[in-house]
Amino acid sequence: MISEILGALTKYYRKRFCHVNIFPLDDWAEEQLLDIYMPPNIQLMAKEKGVFKKTGVQILKFKNIFLSDTKPNQHIFIQGEAGYGKSTFLAKLIIDWCTITSEQPAETTLPIDDKTTRLSSNTQMRYTNVFDDLSSLEDNVFDDLPSLEDNVFDVLSPLKDVVFDDLSFLEDNVFDDLSSLEDNVFDDLSSLKDFKYVFHVTLRESVNQFEIEKMINTQIVDSIYSSEEDREKAYRLLNEIMKRERCLVLLDGLDEWTGTGDHHNLPTLADVHSLCVLLITTRPWKMTQAKILDSQICKLLQLDGVNNVFEVSRKILGCMKEFKGSQDLDQKQSEFESYVWNFDLLKHLYSPMMLCLIVYSWTKGTELKGSKCEIYSLLLESLFKKANTETSAFQEPPYRCFTGTQYIQPNIEQMNRLSKAAFYLLFSDTQEKSLVFSITELKKFNLGLLDQENFALKSGILSATRDASALRSSSSFSFIHKSIQEFLAACHIACNTNLIDDVISGYLNHHEGAYMDISQVFIFLCGLNMSAANKLSCMMDEHDVGCVQARIYGLQYVVLAGYREAVANQQKDIVLKLSAYELTFDNDIRNLHITWTNLYNDIRDLHSIWTNNKSNVLSMRFDIPDKQSSPTICPSVSYVQFNLSSCIKLNYLVLNGNGILLSGNYT
């Protein structure tokens, strides 16, 4: 049965992962994974002064993931924001493993019963020395917005001029030669040979389990085999395989897993399965909220989307029938690149999900201006069109991002029900039901009969998955992407601001660290309802200040993103609360122009936030280089000025660099 289960496993994987939906709203969207795939930007992270940070060294080979020098890693984490390609990277790894596995015979004999005990495979890892590189926190997610409050930052205008005067410099230096590099990235398939088996687990489908073996049984074995007899045999065989063979277990979506509520902060392997290697993907906030110990992290990687975004956009355009000809494709690609630069959309393209959406919408004649709310409104517009082709515009749109939409208004009642469901499920006290839920939970929200004609299912906003292990035929439901659920939840909050006190406050009190979990909801809310976002920021800041790891400054980047979303949606009275500030210069010589661009944007926007929080500031840590630090990049910047005389609660202050000047009366 050993060769049978290996063959069945690779067949199961090829069927499940060989195609990818580059845009789930049209028939042309599904393509061969290998035709559309582009290597991601993965970097290693290292701990510095108690906090994981990146150094800019990229991971380009599988062996660099699974080894530190010559020592195998047992627990590897890949963190990245929603839609940045974590799941797609695992899918490509699986396809590569299937490819290399099909080229070698299955030599192992394992006991399916007590009579068979022979084992004849070499399960030791065979690798050459590799460097153990380092990595960093996300810098590219929060890029620039149009300049604000120029009078406040006159002293920085020379920097602005240098940074923004020549975008072609950025384009030429960042994207040159990446096409040649990508051919060699993660091409060492031989590094996967030592894993006799690879098991892929979607954690959102096993929220009530913590034993990895049971997760594999439920998700994989039960999908491959139908009879109870075959399943029982496979269960026993799986146990022996995991005991005796070096296996790779891929756990996708730790941030969507709640566990059993006891002491298990991670899915666990039995002690007898010590040969197995775990590769776990998650959003960054979960690494802190789950209280994962340093001893549980052999290697931490940061995935920041794709490297060559324009090469990906070209592949997406090439999938469309009207651009199959090379001459038409070249012209269309050039037009798209001009569109991206003109509307400052580059920061959104590193997320493959956003890239696909923006390319598709542009080909249909819709031009976006850089707001996340606008992008997700477009996604709703496209989804609603699939279920109901009736059109009607809002006379007075409830949100600016709904301006010009045609398919949301005729379906506004359906949207309101879905938004209510998205909110109450996301903020459920029983977290295992927040992302994957049963028909019983959905019936509470009057979504109608959940059949093939149901609006939510027909539009694709909700997806249904059959529970293969259930004794009776049943289905579980989820939103097509967690970020869609978060946007809809934010819409419900924007229309029902009392929920911040009535529901969210209690939720944050009951779930430690949850204030970071709701960061995307907060960012969307900044674009929808500024008053509600200001109020929620106060709650989030209060929990951040009370956090023992508050000086990680994670909330700062959430508030920065929220501030920029508010500006993009032309919100007034932006008074977001933030008590802890940090600004350091990441001297990454590979992307020095981008680094200075981000530094200027962060200085400008943090100052705007800080101006409204002087009396609340508790902590400041700034490391701003002077003009001698990088004379070729920013020769004319001399200093940044802060008046701290009103910061009456300040209890932690670190200022480094000659580029900082204090003003005000401190006597």
XYZ file of C-alpha atoms in Angstrom:
667
model
C 0.000 0.000 0.000
C 3.015 2.312 0.413
C 3.414 2.902 -3.325
C -0.340 3.223 -3.660
C -0.650 5.971 -1.067
C 2.334 7.856 -2.507
C 0.829 7.715 -5.976
C -2.594 8.712 -4.679
C -1.055 11.620 -2.763
C 0.777 13.066 -5.773
C -2.340 12.600 -7.923
C -4.423 14.393 -5.282
C -1.936 17.268 -5.132
C -1.683 17.682 -8.901
C -5.431 17.866 -9.195
C -5.768 20.328 -6.331
C -2.784 22.637 -6.881
C -1.848 22.568 -10.571
C -4.254 25.425 -11.404
C -4.557 28.831 -9.816
C -7.279 31.455 -10.040
C -5.469 34.594 -11.109
C -8.803 36.381 -10.849
C -11.842 34.485 -9.559
C -14.436 36.548 -11.405
C -14.206 35.328 -14.987
C -13.718 32.097 -16.909
C -10.293 33.079 -18.245
C -8.894 33.503 -14.771
C -7.891 29.901 -14.022
C -4.482 29.105 -15.440
C -1.770 26.514 -14.981
C 0.179 27.438 -11.867
C 3.504 26.943 -13.631
C 2.441 29.284 -16.454
C 1.566 32.206 -14.199
C 3.816 31.673 -11.174
C 6.525 34.173 -10.279
C 9.011 33.658 -7.422
C 8.145 35.650 -4.300
C 10.344 38.048 -2.412
C 11.288 36.006 0.669
C 13.798 37.248 3.206
C 15.127 35.847 6.444
C 14.517 37.537 9.764
C 16.793 37.661 12.779
C 16.257 38.754 16.337
C 17.796 42.071 17.272
C 17.305 43.582 20.715
C 14.417 41.222 21.389
C 12.580 41.926 18.122
C 12.698 40.061 14.805
C 13.957 42.327 12.025
C 15.139 41.830 8.458
C 18.516 42.622 6.918
C 17.595 42.458 3.237
C 19.218 39.109 2.400
C 16.885 37.157 0.148
C 16.079 33.459 0.239
C 16.557 32.071 -3.251
C 16.797 28.302 -2.722
C 14.770 25.645 -0.939
C 17.883 24.525 0.929
C 18.142 28.003 2.477
C 14.687 27.480 3.946
C 15.260 24.035 5.402
C 18.807 24.525 6.670
C 20.708 26.905 8.897
C 24.282 26.221 7.869
C 24.204 22.406 7.789
C 21.707 22.008 10.623
C 18.141 21.068 9.598
C 15.345 23.353 10.776
C 12.362 21.618 12.377
C 9.995 24.589 12.758
C 10.001 27.179 9.966
C 7.600 30.107 9.768
C 6.724 32.210 6.712
C 4.893 35.406 7.603
C 3.257 37.816 5.192
C 0.147 39.940 4.864
C -3.136 38.737 3.349
C -3.012 38.137 -0.387
C 0.788 38.295 -0.598
C 1.205 34.767 -1.992
C 1.963 32.537 0.999
C -0.516 29.844 -0.051
C 0.589 30.038 -3.684
C 4.212 29.538 -2.638
C 3.228 26.354 -0.793
C 1.251 25.189 -3.832
C 4.317 25.651 -6.060
C 6.486 23.800 -3.531
C 4.046 20.885 -3.617
C 4.033 20.749 -7.419
C 7.853 20.798 -7.397
C 7.894 17.952 -4.881
C 5.480 15.942 -7.034
C 7.780 16.513 -10.009
C 10.918 15.323 -8.247
C 9.066 12.450 -6.560
C 7.792 11.082 -9.863
C 11.395 10.790 -11.030
C 12.435 8.404 -8.220
C 11.032 4.993 -7.190
C 9.293 4.433 -3.887
C 11.684 2.083 -2.075
C 10.191 2.115 1.370
C 8.226 -0.715 2.921
C 6.297 0.269 6.024
C 4.044 -1.800 8.282
C 0.379 -1.721 7.470
C -0.064 -4.372 10.135
C 2.007 -5.997 12.860
C 3.602 -8.488 10.443
C 5.513 -6.022 8.314
C 8.392 -4.097 9.833
C 10.987 -3.697 7.072
C 12.342 -0.234 6.284
C 14.853 0.321 3.495
C 15.039 4.039 2.737
C 17.623 6.605 3.633
C 15.813 9.270 5.588
C 18.767 11.458 6.475
C 18.978 14.927 4.986
C 21.853 15.387 2.543
C 22.756 18.974 2.024
C 25.788 21.110 1.368
C 26.780 24.102 3.422
C 24.650 27.168 2.910
C 24.687 30.585 4.460
C 22.199 31.385 7.212
C 20.910 34.714 6.068
C 18.752 37.315 7.708
C 15.648 39.307 6.893
C 13.294 42.138 7.881
C 9.886 43.536 8.671
C 7.651 44.819 5.937
C 8.619 48.159 4.512
C 6.921 48.196 1.148
C 3.340 47.797 2.382
C 3.084 51.388 3.529
C 4.295 53.485 0.649
C 3.767 57.079 -0.283
C 0.630 59.144 -0.642
C 0.292 62.675 -2.024
C 2.151 65.202 0.078
C 0.259 66.680 3.009
C 0.856 69.693 5.221
C 3.744 71.000 3.181
C 4.086 73.935 5.534
C 4.926 71.556 8.381
C 7.638 69.866 6.357
C 9.293 72.669 4.448
C 12.569 71.530 5.908
C 12.067 68.151 4.203
C 11.092 69.445 0.773
C 14.612 68.903 -0.627
C 14.264 65.228 0.267
C 10.886 65.091 -1.441
C 12.356 66.601 -4.576
C 15.185 64.086 -4.667
C 12.985 61.096 -3.932
C 10.203 61.786 -6.404
C 11.927 63.615 -9.251
C 12.723 60.512 -11.295
C 10.510 57.443 -10.972
C 12.292 55.935 -13.939
C 15.310 55.514 -11.639
C 13.177 53.337 -9.388
C 11.746 51.356 -12.292
C 15.105 50.770 -13.947
C 16.956 49.737 -10.794
C 14.336 47.664 -9.023
C 13.051 45.619 -11.933
C 16.129 45.226 -14.143
C 17.542 41.733 -14.494
C 14.816 40.138 -12.334
C 13.571 38.093 -15.281
C 16.929 36.385 -15.543
C 17.095 35.886 -11.786
C 13.672 34.280 -11.511
C 14.703 31.333 -13.685
C 17.178 30.264 -10.997
C 15.097 30.990 -7.917
C 13.981 27.863 -6.025
C 15.237 25.646 -8.843
C 17.017 23.240 -6.467
C 14.291 20.596 -6.553
C 16.831 18.050 -5.372
C 16.587 19.705 -1.936
C 13.031 18.358 -1.770
C 14.092 14.767 -2.487
C 14.858 14.034 1.141
C 11.229 14.555 2.054
C 9.669 11.219 1.194
C 6.238 12.687 1.869
C 4.767 16.179 1.920
C 1.480 16.786 3.728
C -0.469 20.011 3.169
C -2.950 21.155 5.817
C -5.266 24.168 5.528
C -5.534 25.246 9.161
C -8.816 27.112 8.808
C -10.416 23.737 8.071
C -9.117 22.228 11.330
C -9.691 25.001 13.867
C -10.902 22.601 16.561
C -7.938 20.247 16.274
C -4.359 20.569 17.468
C -2.901 17.151 16.584
C -1.313 17.368 13.151
C -1.723 13.674 12.388
C -5.485 13.966 12.849
C -5.564 17.051 10.625
C -3.820 15.097 7.848
C -6.220 12.203 8.283
C -9.249 14.476 8.049
C -8.108 16.674 5.171
C -6.035 14.325 3.011
C -6.676 10.672 3.810
C -10.454 11.118 3.980
C -10.357 12.935 0.633
C -8.341 10.184 -1.066
C -10.179 7.159 0.337
C -13.930 6.676 0.664
C -14.397 3.383 2.550
C -13.853 3.186 6.291
C -11.686 0.081 5.834
C -9.284 1.837 3.449
C -9.197 4.906 5.663
C -8.313 2.883 8.762
C -5.466 1.170 6.899
C -4.223 4.522 5.651
C -4.414 6.017 9.154
C -2.116 3.286 10.481
C 0.237 3.634 7.553
C 0.394 7.422 7.968
C 1.452 6.983 11.585
C 4.288 4.658 10.558
C 5.369 6.959 7.742
C 5.570 9.947 10.086
C 7.523 7.845 12.601
C 10.130 6.531 10.192
C 10.412 8.911 7.271
C 11.496 12.507 6.991
C 8.261 14.255 6.037
C 7.499 17.891 5.317
C 4.267 19.141 6.852
C 2.900 22.385 5.398
C 0.526 24.193 7.763
C -1.139 27.010 5.837
C -2.765 29.922 7.703
C -1.814 29.859 11.385
C -3.638 33.193 11.794
C -6.867 31.410 10.782
C -6.419 28.655 13.398
C -7.671 29.024 16.957
C -6.895 25.626 18.435
C -8.651 24.104 21.395
C -8.309 27.074 23.723
C -5.914 25.334 26.114
C -2.123 25.519 26.304
C -1.587 24.607 22.651
C -0.362 27.756 20.889
C 0.632 25.756 17.794
C -0.566 22.564 16.113
C 1.524 19.751 17.568
C 3.314 16.656 16.376
C 3.487 13.504 18.437
C 6.940 12.939 19.949
C 7.381 9.805 17.819
C 7.057 11.961 14.688
C 10.270 13.836 15.420
C 11.639 13.369 11.882
C 8.939 15.629 10.461
C 9.674 19.235 9.495
C 6.976 21.901 9.915
C 6.659 24.825 7.496
C 3.970 27.208 8.773
C 2.483 30.284 7.063
C 0.799 33.115 8.949
C 0.047 36.807 9.040
C 2.686 38.660 11.104
C 0.435 39.599 14.045
C -0.070 35.926 14.960
C 3.611 35.452 15.747
C 3.204 37.760 18.731
C -0.403 37.050 19.694
C 0.151 33.277 19.839
C 3.065 33.747 22.269
C 5.342 31.552 20.195
C 8.590 30.953 22.061
C 11.977 31.564 20.484
C 12.731 27.881 20.998
C 9.784 27.047 18.741
C 11.181 29.148 15.873
C 14.107 27.601 14.027
C 13.779 30.041 11.169
C 11.452 32.972 10.487
C 10.928 34.188 6.912
C 9.226 37.291 5.596
C 7.254 37.045 2.333
C 6.679 40.476 0.805
C 4.817 39.543 -2.346
C 6.315 39.111 -5.792
C 9.640 40.488 -6.954
C 8.942 41.565 -10.510
C 5.382 42.863 -10.445
C 5.397 43.987 -14.063
C 6.489 40.588 -15.293
C 3.516 39.120 -13.413
C 1.177 41.710 -14.923
C 2.484 40.773 -18.357
C 1.725 37.104 -17.709
C -1.787 37.978 -16.550
C -2.411 40.113 -19.627
C -1.055 37.286 -21.760
C -3.773 34.990 -20.393
C -6.446 37.158 -21.981
C -7.506 36.231 -25.508
C -7.436 39.768 -26.846
C -3.748 40.169 -25.989
C -2.355 36.835 -27.159
C -0.377 38.486 -29.962
C 3.072 39.595 -28.840
C 2.807 43.046 -30.441
C -0.551 43.788 -28.809
C 0.730 42.439 -25.511
C 3.834 44.645 -25.561
C 1.747 47.734 -26.205
C -0.814 46.859 -23.527
C 1.895 46.114 -20.991
C 3.537 49.477 -21.663
C 0.192 51.233 -21.204
C -0.417 49.400 -17.920
C 2.996 50.369 -16.548
C 2.320 54.015 -17.371
C -1.035 53.754 -15.611
C 0.627 52.334 -12.483
C 3.206 55.112 -12.291
C 0.679 57.866 -13.053
C -1.676 56.812 -10.242
C 0.993 55.682 -7.776
C -0.328 52.106 -7.588
C 2.987 50.287 -7.276
C 2.592 49.760 -3.540
C -0.546 47.666 -4.148
C 0.992 45.435 -6.812
C 3.308 43.453 -4.524
C 0.234 41.554 -3.354
C -0.591 39.006 -6.096
C -4.274 39.188 -5.188
C -4.341 42.971 -5.593
C -2.194 42.795 -8.708
C -4.643 40.448 -10.419
C -7.586 42.621 -9.436
C -5.972 45.868 -10.601
C -4.860 44.400 -13.931
C -8.280 42.909 -14.589
C -10.190 46.065 -13.658
C -7.888 48.200 -15.806
C -8.501 46.004 -18.854
C -12.247 46.521 -18.283
C -11.847 50.303 -18.289
C -11.860 50.988 -14.532
C -8.991 53.141 -13.278
C -8.174 53.067 -9.570
C -6.562 55.837 -7.558
C -4.853 53.898 -4.750
C -7.497 53.402 -2.025
C -7.910 49.898 -0.593
C -11.595 50.594 0.018
C -11.955 51.556 -3.632
C -10.257 48.343 -4.729
C -12.465 46.143 -2.548
C -15.555 48.047 -3.671
C -14.597 47.140 -7.202
C -14.225 43.511 -6.141
C -17.729 43.548 -4.630
C -19.036 45.227 -7.771
C -17.615 42.444 -9.924
C -18.882 39.690 -7.633
C -22.387 41.121 -7.403
C -22.545 41.327 -11.186
C -22.147 37.542 -11.373
C -25.324 37.023 -9.319
C -27.466 39.930 -10.539
C -26.923 41.931 -13.737
C -29.359 44.694 -12.742
C -27.656 48.094 -12.616
C -28.384 51.258 -10.672
C -26.195 54.014 -9.236
C -26.336 55.572 -5.778
C -27.810 59.057 -5.700
C -25.926 59.622 -2.446
C -23.316 56.883 -1.928
C -22.945 55.829 1.727
C -19.161 55.811 1.229
C -16.942 57.655 -1.201
C -15.576 54.357 -2.535
C -19.065 53.387 -3.750
C -19.205 56.391 -6.094
C -19.716 55.287 -9.676
C -20.584 51.685 -8.832
C -23.490 50.110 -10.722
C -24.087 46.691 -9.157
C -23.856 47.383 -5.415
C -26.962 49.579 -5.073
C -29.429 47.001 -6.555
C -27.983 44.431 -4.142
C -27.568 46.667 -1.108
C -29.883 44.562 1.080
C -27.880 41.447 0.284
C -24.684 43.336 1.032
C -26.021 44.569 4.368
C -26.892 40.998 5.400
C -23.485 39.754 4.320
C -21.785 42.638 6.151
C -23.670 41.816 9.326
C -22.729 38.157 9.016
C -19.096 39.077 8.304
C -18.936 41.249 11.414
C -20.620 38.965 13.929
C -18.782 35.883 12.703
C -15.415 37.656 12.705
C -15.972 39.005 16.220
C -17.492 35.811 17.558
C -16.547 34.751 21.072
C -16.065 31.249 19.690
C -13.146 32.035 17.418
C -13.204 28.639 15.747
C -16.420 29.773 14.016
C -15.135 33.173 12.903
C -13.723 32.132 9.523
C -15.265 28.740 8.744
C -18.880 28.248 9.772
C -21.779 25.875 9.373
C -25.156 26.369 7.787
C -26.572 26.775 11.301
C -24.498 29.917 11.905
C -25.357 31.382 8.503
C -29.100 30.893 8.957
C -29.007 33.500 11.714
C -28.357 36.237 9.148
C -31.268 35.657 6.744
C -29.077 34.917 3.739
C -31.747 32.715 2.171
C -31.702 29.076 1.138
C -28.057 28.059 0.785
C -28.309 26.305 -2.555
C -26.724 26.946 -5.957
C -29.077 29.874 -6.570
C -28.190 31.592 -3.315
C -26.921 35.128 -3.930
C -23.868 34.837 -1.673
C -22.816 31.518 -3.197
C -23.683 32.413 -6.785
C -21.720 35.655 -6.570
C -18.741 33.843 -5.100
C -18.564 35.945 -1.930
C -19.190 32.785 0.086
C -17.674 29.446 -0.773
C -18.880 26.042 0.387
C -16.691 23.044 1.140
C -18.023 19.552 1.644
C -16.936 17.921 4.884
C -15.466 14.636 3.641
C -15.084 13.141 7.121
C -18.612 13.852 8.327
C -20.933 10.904 8.968
C -23.679 12.826 7.177
C -23.352 14.916 4.075
C -22.691 18.492 5.210
C -20.880 21.629 4.122
C -18.808 24.303 5.781
C -18.817 27.870 4.531
C -16.340 30.733 4.413
C -15.824 34.044 2.661
C -13.669 33.682 -0.447
C -10.862 35.523 1.333
C -10.447 36.740 4.870
C -9.825 40.287 3.614
C -13.262 40.297 1.932
C -14.838 39.387 5.261
C -12.827 42.147 6.949
C -13.955 44.771 4.428
C -17.614 43.783 4.821
C -17.247 43.793 8.612
C -15.824 47.321 8.413
C -18.821 48.391 6.312
C -21.147 47.096 9.030
C -19.226 48.973 11.733
C -19.284 52.157 9.654
C -23.098 52.024 9.587
C -23.428 50.882 13.217
C -20.763 52.735 15.178
C -22.279 51.653 18.498
C -20.732 48.228 17.852
C -17.321 49.611 18.826
C -18.495 49.958 22.449
C -21.082 47.196 22.437
C -19.093 44.395 20.783
C -15.521 45.244 19.827
C -14.538 46.573 23.253
C -15.534 43.313 24.924
C -13.918 41.273 22.165
C -10.578 43.035 22.672
C -10.792 42.536 26.428
C -11.528 38.818 26.104
C -8.897 38.006 23.463
C -5.352 39.047 24.273
C -3.539 40.593 21.327
C -6.712 40.739 19.214
C -6.237 44.470 18.634
C -3.610 43.534 16.030
C -5.814 40.810 14.559
C -8.419 43.433 13.604
C -5.863 45.742 11.971
C -7.247 45.260 8.449
C -10.771 46.030 9.662
C -9.417 49.226 11.201
C -7.640 50.259 7.987
C -10.819 49.767 5.956
C -12.802 51.702 8.565
C -10.434 54.656 8.135
C -11.610 54.915 4.536
C -15.303 54.496 5.389
C -16.056 56.362 8.621
C -13.394 58.608 10.147
C -15.177 59.250 13.427
C -15.547 55.514 14.055
C -11.924 54.893 13.069
C -10.699 57.594 15.479
C -12.635 55.928 18.283
C -11.383 52.439 17.444
C -7.788 53.696 17.291
C -8.106 54.848 20.913
C -9.132 51.337 21.980
C -6.357 49.718 19.978
C -3.762 52.133 21.363
C -4.919 51.432 24.918
C -4.368 47.709 24.419
C -1.025 48.339 22.704
C 0.234 50.429 25.612
C -0.783 47.666 27.994
C 1.006 45.009 25.972
C 4.304 43.804 27.446
C 5.768 43.837 23.931
C 4.435 47.296 23.066
C 7.847 48.521 21.956
C 7.668 46.278 18.923
C 5.778 49.268 17.458
C 3.508 47.039 15.402
C 0.523 49.324 15.926
C 2.412 52.258 14.433
C 2.386 50.694 10.970
C -1.293 49.816 11.270
C -2.125 53.424 12.174
C 0.119 54.660 9.355
C -1.768 52.492 6.871
C -5.079 53.691 8.299
C -4.016 57.308 8.064
C -3.039 56.865 4.425
C -6.297 55.101 3.633
C -8.187 58.005 5.215
C -6.235 60.508 3.119
C -6.829 58.487 -0.057
C -10.573 58.654 0.654
C -10.415 62.412 1.367
C -11.536 61.996 4.966
C -11.653 65.032 7.260
C -10.902 65.308 10.994
C -8.269 62.557 11.023
C -7.391 62.238 14.714
C -5.983 58.723 15.087
C -4.404 57.963 18.446
C -0.866 56.598 18.688
C 1.285 56.652 21.821
C 4.440 54.809 20.680
C 6.627 55.911 17.749
C 9.676 54.438 16.073
C 11.520 55.446 12.933
C 14.750 53.803 11.802
C 16.646 53.860 8.534
C 17.019 50.452 6.871
C 20.225 50.930 4.930
C 19.492 48.311 2.286
C 21.884 49.116 -0.554
C 19.855 47.028 -3.013
C 16.830 49.307 -2.721
C 18.333 52.510 -1.381
C 16.098 54.752 -3.472
C 12.969 52.947 -2.247
C 14.286 53.056 1.325
C 14.665 56.833 1.227
C 11.266 57.159 -0.414
C 9.686 55.184 2.415
C 11.654 57.135 5.013
C 10.375 60.450 3.713
C 6.797 59.188 3.565
C 6.998 57.777 7.089
C 8.465 61.016 8.462
C 5.787 63.101 6.774
C 2.828 60.948 7.811
C 4.083 60.101 11.307
C 4.542 63.802 11.992
C 0.932 64.455 10.980
C -0.243 61.724 13.373
C 2.183 62.821 16.105
C 0.997 66.443 15.880
C -2.452 65.383 17.124
C -1.012 63.147 19.857
C 1.644 65.247 21.584
C -0.037 65.079 24.970
C -0.516 61.301 24.623
C 2.984 60.331 23.450
C 4.617 57.794 25.782
C 7.488 56.461 23.702
C 9.640 57.768 20.854
C 12.571 56.123 19.151
C 13.995 57.888 16.091
C 17.135 57.100 14.139
C 17.320 59.507 11.204
C 20.599 59.770 9.271
C 22.068 63.121 8.438
C 23.286 64.129 5.005
C 26.710 62.565 5.584
C 25.075 59.128 5.971
C 24.023 58.861 2.350
C 25.404 61.839 0.419
C 24.646 60.358 -3.002
C 20.989 59.774 -2.212
C 19.922 62.766 -0.192
C 22.637 65.456 -0.220
C 20.419 68.409 0.693
C 18.554 67.150 3.784
C 20.000 68.572 6.990
C 17.596 67.769 9.825
C 14.096 66.895 11.011
C 12.571 69.110 13.684
C 10.427 68.085 16.666
C 8.957 70.168 19.447
C 8.608 67.868 22.469
C 7.593 70.527 24.981
C 3.955 69.351 24.895
C 4.824 65.655 25.291
C 4.059 65.683 29.005
C 3.632 61.889 29.307
C 6.825 60.939 27.466
C 8.698 58.276 29.438
C 10.923 56.645 26.820
C 13.040 58.600 24.359
C 15.841 57.517 22.037
C 17.114 59.975 19.415
C 20.025 58.994 17.173
C 21.619 60.908 14.309
C 22.531 64.479 13.574
C 19.440 64.721 11.413
C 17.191 65.470 14.435
C 16.623 68.935 15.865
C 14.569 69.714 18.980
C 12.716 72.999 19.284
C 10.555 74.562 21.988
C 10.948 75.736 25.569
C 11.990 72.998 28.036
C 12.739 75.100 31.099
